[in-house]
Amino acid sequence: MATDKMSNGATDGATNGDILEKTEPHKTFDTILVLDFGSQYSHLITRRLREINVYSEMLPCTQKLADLSWKPAGVILSGGPYSVYDPSAPHVDPALFDLDIPILGICYGLQEMAWHFGKNVAAGTKREYGHASLEISSLAGTDDPSPLFQSIPSPLSVWMSHGDKLSNLPPSFVTIASTPSAPFAGIAHETKPYYGIQFHPEVTHTSSGLRILTNFATAICHCRQSWTMTSFSGQEITRIRALVGPTGQVIGAVSGGVDSTVAAKLMHTAIGSRFHAVLVNNGLLRQNEAEDVHRTLTHSLGINLTVIDASTRFLAALRGVTEPEVKRKIIGSLFITVFQETALRIASEAENTPSAGPIEFLLQGTLYPDVIESISFRGPSQTIKTHHNVGGLPASMNLKLIEPLRELFKDEVRALGTELGIPTDLVWRHPFPGPGLAIRILGEITPEQLRIAREADVIFIEEIKAAGLYGKISQAFAALLPVKAVGVMGDKRVHEQVIALRAVETSDFMTADWYPFDGAFLKRVSGRIVNEVAGVCRVLYDVTSKPPGTIEME
């Protein structure tokens, strides 16, 4: 069980340091720790646990347990692409098995547990990928299954994805489930709460997979299902007030997207007029974005917003730059510089007013997937890209980052927005990246390229809304490719630019599938873009899922 609990955010007799310590989610909520060995499904384990209102965090499999300042209620070892017997394979900290807490190994995690207790893992004669029929065994001397499979029907259709398998049972373990090709598809320790399964309960292809994770979290780890946005919002507001103090001020980075809007509303609720929302018009926004955001935040949410037009500075800094990571770091660095300048000006203007006080903090809408994707560690994970909110920031930054959404997935942010009273159309608005059109225009950023990308994007989104598809699509945009193609327009040959349309469906933005538009829709959008956007003669539709692609182009 999680330690250091506090009730209803009560602070009597507690220092600000006490509040900051106690309201960290893993110290307030019973928490399952997922140790990631590099499976493409690892984040889904965390997501599924949160769906059943059990808080979960994911850390690299190389995490040293002694370095944790908290004790998890249980640990899940994820799958991974390695063979445990390979000399370079990653292994869990052996101290994990001294914590006296429940452990569940999934796929590679099962093999890692078996390797720790006797090295009974070998290469399979063939890779098993896809559905398998799982037979659940009764415990010796009873008609009951293991607690992990309580109330689960047998046989059960499960999803396998492995090449290696257990060659023998580790000492003191028993078989609790099997398949025709995997006799040890489920194992459990005779006396300790250690369990291992060869299949993936976190994917929807496994029947009753969520029930299995629920059994582990609630029946075995005894976690309370108390993780809700109602409880989170109250405790996060308490934490923000303690962090900022009675006179401190926060300057907030807003873009009009759901992440920054929810973060701004949460901050405004916590500290009122001491929160200063700022939109930096970096010249990379969508068409009429600055005006729309100003109207939305001021009129709909009552937030005082300052719009800074720094477009000339950003475009000058990006002149001639084509490498996406360089673009991101230039934008991130200049973004912070502009914020520092704005903070000084706002603080100066606030002197001798009730809002007087130092501006010490910078609000950002970093989400948990941003954190996961930006972590690099040995073997299992590589940095896919530097996120605007978590990387590329200058060492000289004088403002302290405050990231109230850092532990949340996108669907949780939307639930929090609803909890805070933000209108539905704002809560469900499609995301827009911090670097803006700089990562939707492949190649150099110029005013002409920006015009083309904006006009094409407006048409695409207009048609999506007209077709009643906006709420079914998680993110959609038009990107401008760094190539030209030959076309025939007005009875003459042209050599002009190419637009790529991108639309995806996803529940968590960690994985995504392209949206299956019908041909008539794509024909209509293509026709409008080619006819209405000067400089474009060809339109493509991106049918790449994530992985292997990312949602954004760069």
XYZ file of C-alpha atoms in Angstrom:
554
model
C 0.000 0.000 0.000
C 1.166 3.537 -0.657
C 2.552 5.352 2.343
C 2.258 8.925 3.670
C -1.413 9.356 2.839
C -3.255 12.588 3.563
C -7.028 13.078 3.728
C -8.780 15.669 1.576
C -5.597 17.676 1.122
C -5.631 18.744 4.792
C -2.627 20.904 5.683
C -3.057 21.721 9.372
C 0.357 21.760 11.008
C 2.125 20.756 7.793
C 4.833 22.731 6.069
C 4.838 23.379 2.339
C 7.567 20.769 2.042
C 5.307 18.239 3.784
C 2.490 18.983 1.340
C 4.747 18.702 -1.712
C 6.059 15.375 -0.432
C 2.696 13.895 0.505
C 0.792 14.891 -2.610
C 3.077 13.215 -5.120
C 0.655 10.720 -6.727
C 2.737 7.642 -5.925
C 2.750 8.654 -2.257
C -0.929 9.537 -2.140
C -2.425 6.707 -4.190
C -1.718 2.991 -4.017
C 0.652 2.585 -6.961
C 1.668 -0.246 -9.274
C 5.161 0.238 -10.723
C 5.656 -1.007 -14.286
C 9.296 -1.735 -15.141
C 9.741 -1.371 -18.902
C 11.871 -3.881 -20.811
C 11.085 -2.276 -24.150
C 7.820 -3.885 -25.265
C 5.667 -1.846 -27.629
C 2.832 -2.655 -25.196
C 4.513 -1.478 -21.957
C 2.645 1.811 -21.758
C -0.642 -0.044 -22.230
C -0.132 -1.812 -18.896
C -0.017 1.572 -17.166
C -3.009 2.799 -19.177
C -5.133 -0.264 -18.363
C -4.431 0.025 -14.647
C -5.464 3.661 -14.667
C -8.676 2.701 -16.481
C -9.646 0.678 -13.405
C -8.781 3.661 -11.159
C -5.494 2.211 -9.909
C -2.570 4.612 -10.223
C 0.469 3.295 -12.077
C 3.828 4.669 -13.167
C 6.354 3.301 -15.646
C 10.128 3.390 -15.135
C 13.053 1.809 -17.009
C 13.801 -1.825 -16.161
C 17.250 -0.640 -15.048
C 15.739 1.406 -12.189
C 17.586 0.860 -8.919
C 14.989 0.181 -6.256
C 17.128 1.794 -3.543
C 16.844 5.095 -5.430
C 13.032 5.181 -5.145
C 11.672 7.445 -2.418
C 8.469 5.389 -2.269
C 7.412 1.757 -2.054
C 5.053 0.461 -4.747
C 2.075 -1.714 -3.853
C 3.176 -4.109 -6.577
C 5.474 -4.369 -9.582
C 4.820 -5.531 -13.143
C 7.726 -6.597 -15.349
C 6.821 -5.801 -18.961
C 7.525 -7.693 -22.141
C 10.571 -6.908 -24.250
C 12.406 -7.798 -27.470
C 15.337 -9.547 -25.783
C 16.367 -13.063 -24.791
C 17.123 -13.273 -21.076
C 20.042 -15.631 -21.691
C 21.777 -13.159 -24.046
C 24.848 -11.606 -22.319
C 23.654 -8.109 -23.253
C 20.050 -8.624 -22.131
C 18.712 -6.160 -19.532
C 17.868 -7.509 -16.078
C 15.864 -6.175 -13.193
C 17.542 -4.998 -9.994
C 17.801 -8.178 -7.839
C 16.750 -6.057 -4.840
C 13.217 -6.167 -6.254
C 12.789 -9.670 -4.855
C 13.709 -8.440 -1.367
C 10.861 -5.900 -1.190
C 8.229 -8.460 -0.140
C 5.635 -7.095 -2.572
C 3.603 -8.800 -5.323
C 5.279 -9.127 -8.731
C 3.713 -9.991 -12.081
C 5.944 -10.861 -15.031
C 4.451 -10.491 -18.518
C 6.077 -12.300 -21.480
C 9.775 -11.293 -21.151
C 8.908 -10.393 -17.541
C 7.882 -13.998 -16.910
C 11.170 -15.204 -18.399
C 13.129 -12.653 -16.374
C 11.518 -13.965 -13.184
C 12.235 -17.572 -14.168
C 15.848 -16.640 -15.034
C 16.294 -15.043 -11.619
C 15.007 -18.177 -9.871
C 16.867 -20.813 -11.869
C 17.573 -19.819 -15.465
C 14.971 -22.190 -16.940
C 14.515 -20.315 -20.239
C 15.361 -21.539 -23.740
C 14.761 -20.583 -27.337
C 11.457 -21.894 -28.678
C 11.366 -24.090 -31.763
C 9.234 -21.423 -33.434
C 8.023 -17.920 -32.637
C 4.457 -17.746 -31.314
C 2.621 -14.637 -32.432
C -1.146 -14.196 -32.334
C -4.082 -15.850 -30.604
C -3.688 -18.936 -28.419
C -6.107 -20.944 -26.291
C -5.176 -20.800 -22.589
C -6.256 -23.533 -20.181
C -6.439 -22.318 -16.583
C -5.351 -24.890 -13.967
C -6.802 -25.446 -10.507
C -4.522 -25.081 -7.517
C -3.340 -28.345 -5.992
C -5.962 -29.933 -3.743
C -8.686 -27.456 -4.737
C -11.126 -26.699 -7.509
C -10.114 -23.034 -7.458
C -7.787 -21.238 -9.898
C -4.944 -18.975 -8.859
C -6.077 -15.579 -7.493
C -4.687 -14.102 -10.738
C -7.349 -15.995 -12.715
C -10.238 -15.640 -10.277
C -13.578 -15.309 -12.164
C -11.819 -15.853 -15.515
C -13.386 -18.402 -17.916
C -11.346 -21.304 -19.248
C -10.316 -21.854 -21.983
C -9.365 -18.244 -22.627
C -8.288 -16.615 -25.890
C -4.994 -14.789 -25.252
C -2.460 -12.870 -27.348
C 1.052 -14.278 -27.610
C 4.172 -12.541 -28.928
C 7.321 -14.465 -28.043
C 10.131 -16.629 -29.355
C 11.668 -17.938 -26.118
C 9.769 -19.885 -23.480
C 10.272 -21.605 -20.128
C 11.999 -24.973 -20.465
C 11.177 -26.006 -16.875
C 9.401 -24.646 -13.843
C 11.648 -22.587 -11.535
C 12.058 -24.041 -8.015
C 9.054 -23.430 -5.705
C 6.783 -22.414 -8.614
C 3.647 -24.179 -9.844
C 1.833 -24.121 -13.174
C -1.417 -22.110 -13.163
C -2.118 -21.996 -16.929
C -0.907 -23.534 -20.173
C -1.380 -23.537 -23.946
C -0.711 -26.360 -26.432
C 2.720 -24.881 -27.261
C 3.554 -23.262 -23.900
C 3.120 -25.687 -20.960
C 4.195 -22.975 -18.500
C 2.102 -20.095 -19.901
C 1.152 -19.140 -16.348
C 3.186 -19.788 -13.183
C 2.982 -18.761 -9.533
C 5.277 -19.083 -6.535
C 4.092 -21.520 -3.887
C 4.462 -19.105 -0.953
C 5.265 -15.641 -2.329
C 2.940 -13.378 -4.379
C 4.988 -13.840 -7.557
C 3.178 -14.538 -10.824
C 4.239 -14.879 -14.434
C 2.262 -15.134 -17.683
C 3.582 -15.682 -21.193
C 0.770 -13.749 -22.908
C -0.173 -10.051 -22.955
C -3.245 -9.176 -20.829
C -2.845 -5.464 -21.602
C -3.891 -5.762 -25.272
C -7.531 -5.930 -26.309
C -6.833 -9.152 -28.257
C -6.689 -11.011 -24.915
C -10.159 -11.846 -23.591
C -10.609 -10.839 -19.936
C -7.165 -9.214 -19.968
C -8.388 -6.230 -17.958
C -9.932 -8.626 -15.429
C -6.550 -10.325 -14.975
C -4.831 -6.973 -14.340
C -7.663 -6.034 -11.959
C -7.167 -9.278 -10.033
C -3.464 -8.544 -9.667
C -3.947 -4.912 -8.632
C -6.903 -5.314 -6.260
C -7.030 -8.924 -5.041
C -3.278 -9.555 -4.878
C -1.749 -6.077 -4.330
C -4.816 -4.823 -2.400
C -4.776 -1.458 -4.196
C -7.691 0.857 -3.590
C -9.348 2.033 -6.800
C -9.164 5.700 -5.801
C -7.354 7.230 -8.813
C -9.895 9.660 -10.313
C -9.609 13.145 -11.767
C -11.806 14.421 -8.945
C -9.293 13.252 -6.342
C -6.309 14.276 -8.479
C -7.552 17.810 -9.130
C -8.127 18.587 -5.459
C -4.723 17.296 -4.405
C -2.910 18.906 -7.338
C -4.461 22.282 -6.509
C -3.230 21.835 -2.935
C 0.256 20.969 -4.226
C 0.341 23.977 -6.589
C -0.619 26.367 -3.787
C 2.080 24.932 -1.539
C 4.689 25.028 -4.310
C 3.968 28.584 -5.411
C 3.350 29.958 -1.923
C 1.057 32.834 -0.899
C 2.767 35.524 -3.017
C 4.554 33.686 -5.817
C 3.375 34.023 -9.387
C 3.282 31.735 -12.396
C 3.546 32.573 -16.067
C 1.714 30.043 -18.193
C 2.516 28.772 -21.641
C -0.782 28.398 -23.513
C -1.541 27.476 -27.100
C -5.281 26.872 -27.158
C -4.783 23.095 -27.268
C -6.416 20.862 -24.686
C -3.215 20.290 -22.681
C -2.295 23.925 -22.134
C -5.947 24.949 -21.706
C -6.533 22.391 -18.938
C -3.209 23.276 -17.298
C -4.114 26.987 -17.428
C -7.565 26.403 -15.948
C -6.087 24.273 -13.159
C -3.504 26.945 -12.375
C -6.096 29.733 -12.485
C -8.276 27.727 -10.087
C -5.332 27.243 -7.718
C -3.873 30.764 -7.526
C -6.298 33.097 -9.326
C -4.891 36.397 -10.536
C -1.319 35.365 -9.686
C -1.409 33.181 -12.790
C -0.481 34.976 -16.028
C -1.367 33.147 -19.233
C 0.828 34.023 -22.195
C 0.525 32.980 -25.803
C 3.708 33.391 -27.795
C 2.808 33.906 -31.431
C 5.896 32.291 -32.886
C 4.693 32.696 -36.448
C 4.149 28.940 -36.603
C 0.518 28.841 -35.490
C -2.485 27.686 -37.475
C -4.605 30.209 -39.370
C -6.156 32.821 -37.019
C -4.878 30.793 -34.033
C -3.778 33.738 -31.882
C -7.139 35.479 -32.240
C -9.099 32.287 -31.574
C -7.095 31.425 -28.457
C -7.498 34.923 -27.049
C -11.262 34.742 -27.481
C -11.488 31.226 -26.031
C -9.405 31.748 -22.906
C -10.671 35.197 -22.025
C -14.366 34.905 -22.890
C -15.017 31.218 -22.136
C -12.672 30.633 -19.198
C -12.114 34.093 -17.713
C -8.325 33.795 -17.892
C -6.288 36.967 -18.369
C -4.191 36.340 -21.469
C -1.261 38.254 -22.896
C -0.407 37.628 -26.551
C 3.226 38.215 -27.519
C 3.956 38.538 -31.227
C 7.471 37.140 -31.613
C 6.948 35.715 -35.087
C 9.721 37.773 -36.674
C 12.284 36.540 -34.116
C 11.315 32.877 -34.518
C 11.285 32.902 -38.301
C 14.660 34.648 -38.379
C 16.140 32.045 -36.015
C 14.773 29.219 -38.180
C 15.998 30.626 -41.497
C 17.848 27.928 -43.426
C 17.233 25.218 -40.782
C 15.903 21.887 -42.062
C 16.883 19.314 -39.393
C 13.817 18.593 -37.180
C 15.704 18.200 -33.887
C 17.517 21.500 -34.502
C 14.183 23.170 -35.227
C 12.742 21.888 -31.957
C 15.693 23.065 -29.878
C 15.790 26.507 -31.496
C 12.074 26.944 -30.854
C 12.344 25.644 -27.270
C 15.293 27.913 -26.438
C 13.763 31.061 -27.932
C 10.410 30.193 -26.384
C 11.955 30.283 -22.902
C 13.842 33.500 -23.681
C 10.630 35.248 -24.704
C 8.923 33.976 -21.573
C 11.679 35.277 -19.331
C 11.400 38.711 -20.927
C 7.619 38.668 -20.595
C 7.796 37.577 -16.957
C 10.021 40.520 -16.082
C 7.649 42.925 -17.814
C 4.550 41.474 -16.103
C 6.282 41.539 -12.712
C 7.264 45.166 -13.244
C 3.722 46.117 -14.207
C 2.359 44.279 -11.137
C 4.414 46.294 -8.631
C 2.299 48.034 -5.986
C -0.752 45.903 -6.893
C -2.322 42.914 -5.068
C -0.519 40.701 -7.614
C 2.931 42.003 -6.714
C 5.545 39.298 -6.174
C 8.267 37.486 -8.066
C 7.376 35.363 -11.092
C 9.308 32.194 -10.336
C 7.500 29.475 -12.270
C 6.778 28.576 -15.877
C 3.687 26.442 -16.507
C 3.890 23.784 -19.213
C 1.372 21.166 -20.296
C 3.755 18.190 -20.348
C 1.901 14.851 -20.415
C 2.997 11.374 -19.344
C 3.463 10.106 -22.940
C 5.846 13.062 -23.501
C 7.889 11.887 -20.529
C 7.888 8.239 -21.624
C 8.905 9.012 -25.212
C 11.727 11.314 -24.105
C 13.395 8.829 -21.730
C 16.574 7.168 -22.973
C 18.072 4.201 -21.181
C 20.145 1.148 -21.983
C 18.643 -1.180 -24.531
C 14.859 -1.098 -24.188
C 14.114 2.466 -25.197
C 15.522 5.132 -27.427
C 14.568 8.777 -27.671
C 12.142 9.089 -30.577
C 12.211 12.860 -30.539
C 12.900 15.736 -28.159
C 9.527 16.864 -26.861
C 8.995 20.595 -26.747
C 7.882 20.351 -23.119
C 10.593 18.041 -21.798
C 13.703 18.610 -23.877
C 15.725 21.258 -25.647
C 15.493 23.812 -22.811
C 18.521 26.031 -22.122
C 20.572 25.492 -18.972
C 20.353 29.224 -18.214
C 16.566 29.160 -17.763
C 15.714 31.370 -14.792
C 12.146 30.141 -14.343
C 11.320 26.891 -12.546
C 9.125 24.501 -14.532
C 5.765 23.524 -13.059
C 4.040 20.677 -14.903
C 0.747 19.729 -13.212
C -0.287 17.286 -15.969
C 3.023 15.418 -16.095
C 1.542 12.196 -14.661
C -1.531 12.133 -16.937
C -2.415 10.485 -20.225
C -4.436 12.437 -22.809
C -7.787 10.863 -21.900
C -7.145 11.722 -18.245
C -6.406 15.334 -19.207
C -9.743 15.505 -21.012
C -11.512 14.005 -17.982
C -9.781 16.603 -15.788
C -10.885 19.384 -18.154
C -14.475 18.223 -17.847
C -14.079 18.071 -14.068
C -12.852 21.700 -14.119
C -15.865 22.844 -16.161
C -14.126 23.489 -19.500
C -16.600 23.402 -22.442
C -16.766 20.120 -24.352
C -15.601 21.585 -27.682
C -12.403 22.803 -26.023
C -11.805 19.550 -24.152
C -12.036 17.530 -27.368
C -10.100 19.861 -29.645
C -7.371 18.109 -31.616
C -3.826 18.540 -30.231
C -1.385 20.993 -31.760
C 2.366 20.550 -31.154
C 4.451 23.110 -29.273
C 6.789 23.694 -32.249
C 3.696 24.298 -34.370
C 3.881 24.181 -38.141
C 7.678 23.929 -37.973
C 7.297 20.154 -37.669
C 4.457 19.944 -40.197
C 6.500 21.713 -42.857
C 9.329 19.369 -43.757
C 12.362 21.391 -44.717
C 12.994 25.122 -44.374
C 10.310 27.370 -42.879
C 9.397 30.373 -45.039
C 6.356 32.688 -45.097
C 5.238 31.086 -48.368
C 5.499 27.550 -46.973
C 3.544 28.636 -43.909
C 0.772 30.083 -46.080
C 0.425 26.858 -48.052
C 0.381 24.640 -44.943
C -2.196 26.837 -43.188
C -4.586 27.046 -46.120
C -4.460 23.302 -46.786
C -4.995 22.526 -43.102
C -8.069 24.752 -42.899
C -9.677 22.942 -45.825
C -8.906 19.486 -44.397
C -10.367 20.306 -40.957
C -13.411 22.034 -42.502
C -14.223 18.913 -44.507
C -13.687 16.613 -41.523
C -16.146 18.661 -39.462
C -18.648 18.881 -42.324
C -18.568 15.077 -42.620
C -19.245 14.688 -38.875
C -15.912 12.959 -38.326
C -14.051 15.419 -36.093
C -15.013 13.671 -32.844
C -14.086 10.253 -34.237
C -10.564 11.341 -35.195
C -7.960 11.960 -32.500
C -5.674 14.222 -34.541
C -5.680 15.483 -38.130
C -3.594 17.964 -40.085
C -2.101 18.818 -43.461
C 1.692 18.674 -43.798
C 3.851 20.181 -46.520
C 6.485 17.878 -48.001
C 9.943 19.107 -49.155
C 9.401 17.895 -52.712
C 7.756 19.113 -55.884
C 5.770 17.140 -58.449
C 4.670 17.683 -62.009
C 1.040 18.451 -62.688
C -1.220 19.864 -65.389
C -3.350 22.826 -64.355
C -5.136 25.227 -66.689
C -3.864 23.351 -69.729
C -0.258 23.908 -68.808
C 2.485 21.957 -67.104
C 3.319 22.980 -63.534
C 6.004 21.899 -61.091
C 4.574 22.595 -57.625
C 4.349 21.333 -54.064
C 2.899 18.257 -52.409
C 0.564 18.163 -49.389
C 0.363 15.067 -47.159
C -2.815 14.620 -45.127
C -2.556 12.847 -41.765
C -5.445 11.655 -39.563
C -5.220 9.102 -36.763
C -7.308 7.292 -34.180
C -5.793 6.648 -30.741
C -6.805 6.422 -27.092
C -3.467 7.412 -25.560
C -1.248 8.885 -28.358
C 1.375 6.241 -27.623
C 0.102 4.087 -30.482
C -2.198 5.171 -33.313
C -3.884 3.895 -36.467
C -4.568 5.964 -39.576
C -8.216 6.875 -40.073
C -9.941 4.961 -42.920
C -11.575 7.767 -44.909
C -13.670 6.685 -47.878
C -12.496 7.543 -51.372
C -15.212 10.145 -51.958
C -14.073 12.154 -48.926
C -10.417 12.114 -49.944
C -11.346 13.053 -53.511
C -13.315 16.044 -52.241
C -10.513 17.260 -49.952
C -7.851 16.770 -52.614
C -9.896 18.654 -55.184
C -10.417 21.614 -52.884
C -6.760 21.851 -51.855
C -5.424 21.665 -55.414
C -7.951 24.209 -56.646
C -7.925 26.625 -53.686
C -4.315 26.571 -52.409
C -1.930 28.276 -54.795
C 1.352 26.390 -55.210
C -0.003 22.852 -54.655
C -0.551 20.353 -57.452
C -0.706 17.040 -55.581
C -2.257 15.649 -52.367
C -1.299 12.393 -50.616
C -2.846 10.564 -47.631
C -0.503 9.062 -45.008
C -1.470 5.469 -44.149
C 1.320 4.834 -41.621
C 0.406 3.677 -38.122
C 2.323 4.519 -34.936
C 4.605 2.623 -34.628
C 6.523 2.596 -36.918
C 5.650 6.224 -37.720
C 5.075 9.049 -35.270
C 1.850 11.058 -35.308
C 3.592 14.268 -36.312
C 5.801 14.317 -39.391
C 8.910 15.452 -37.496
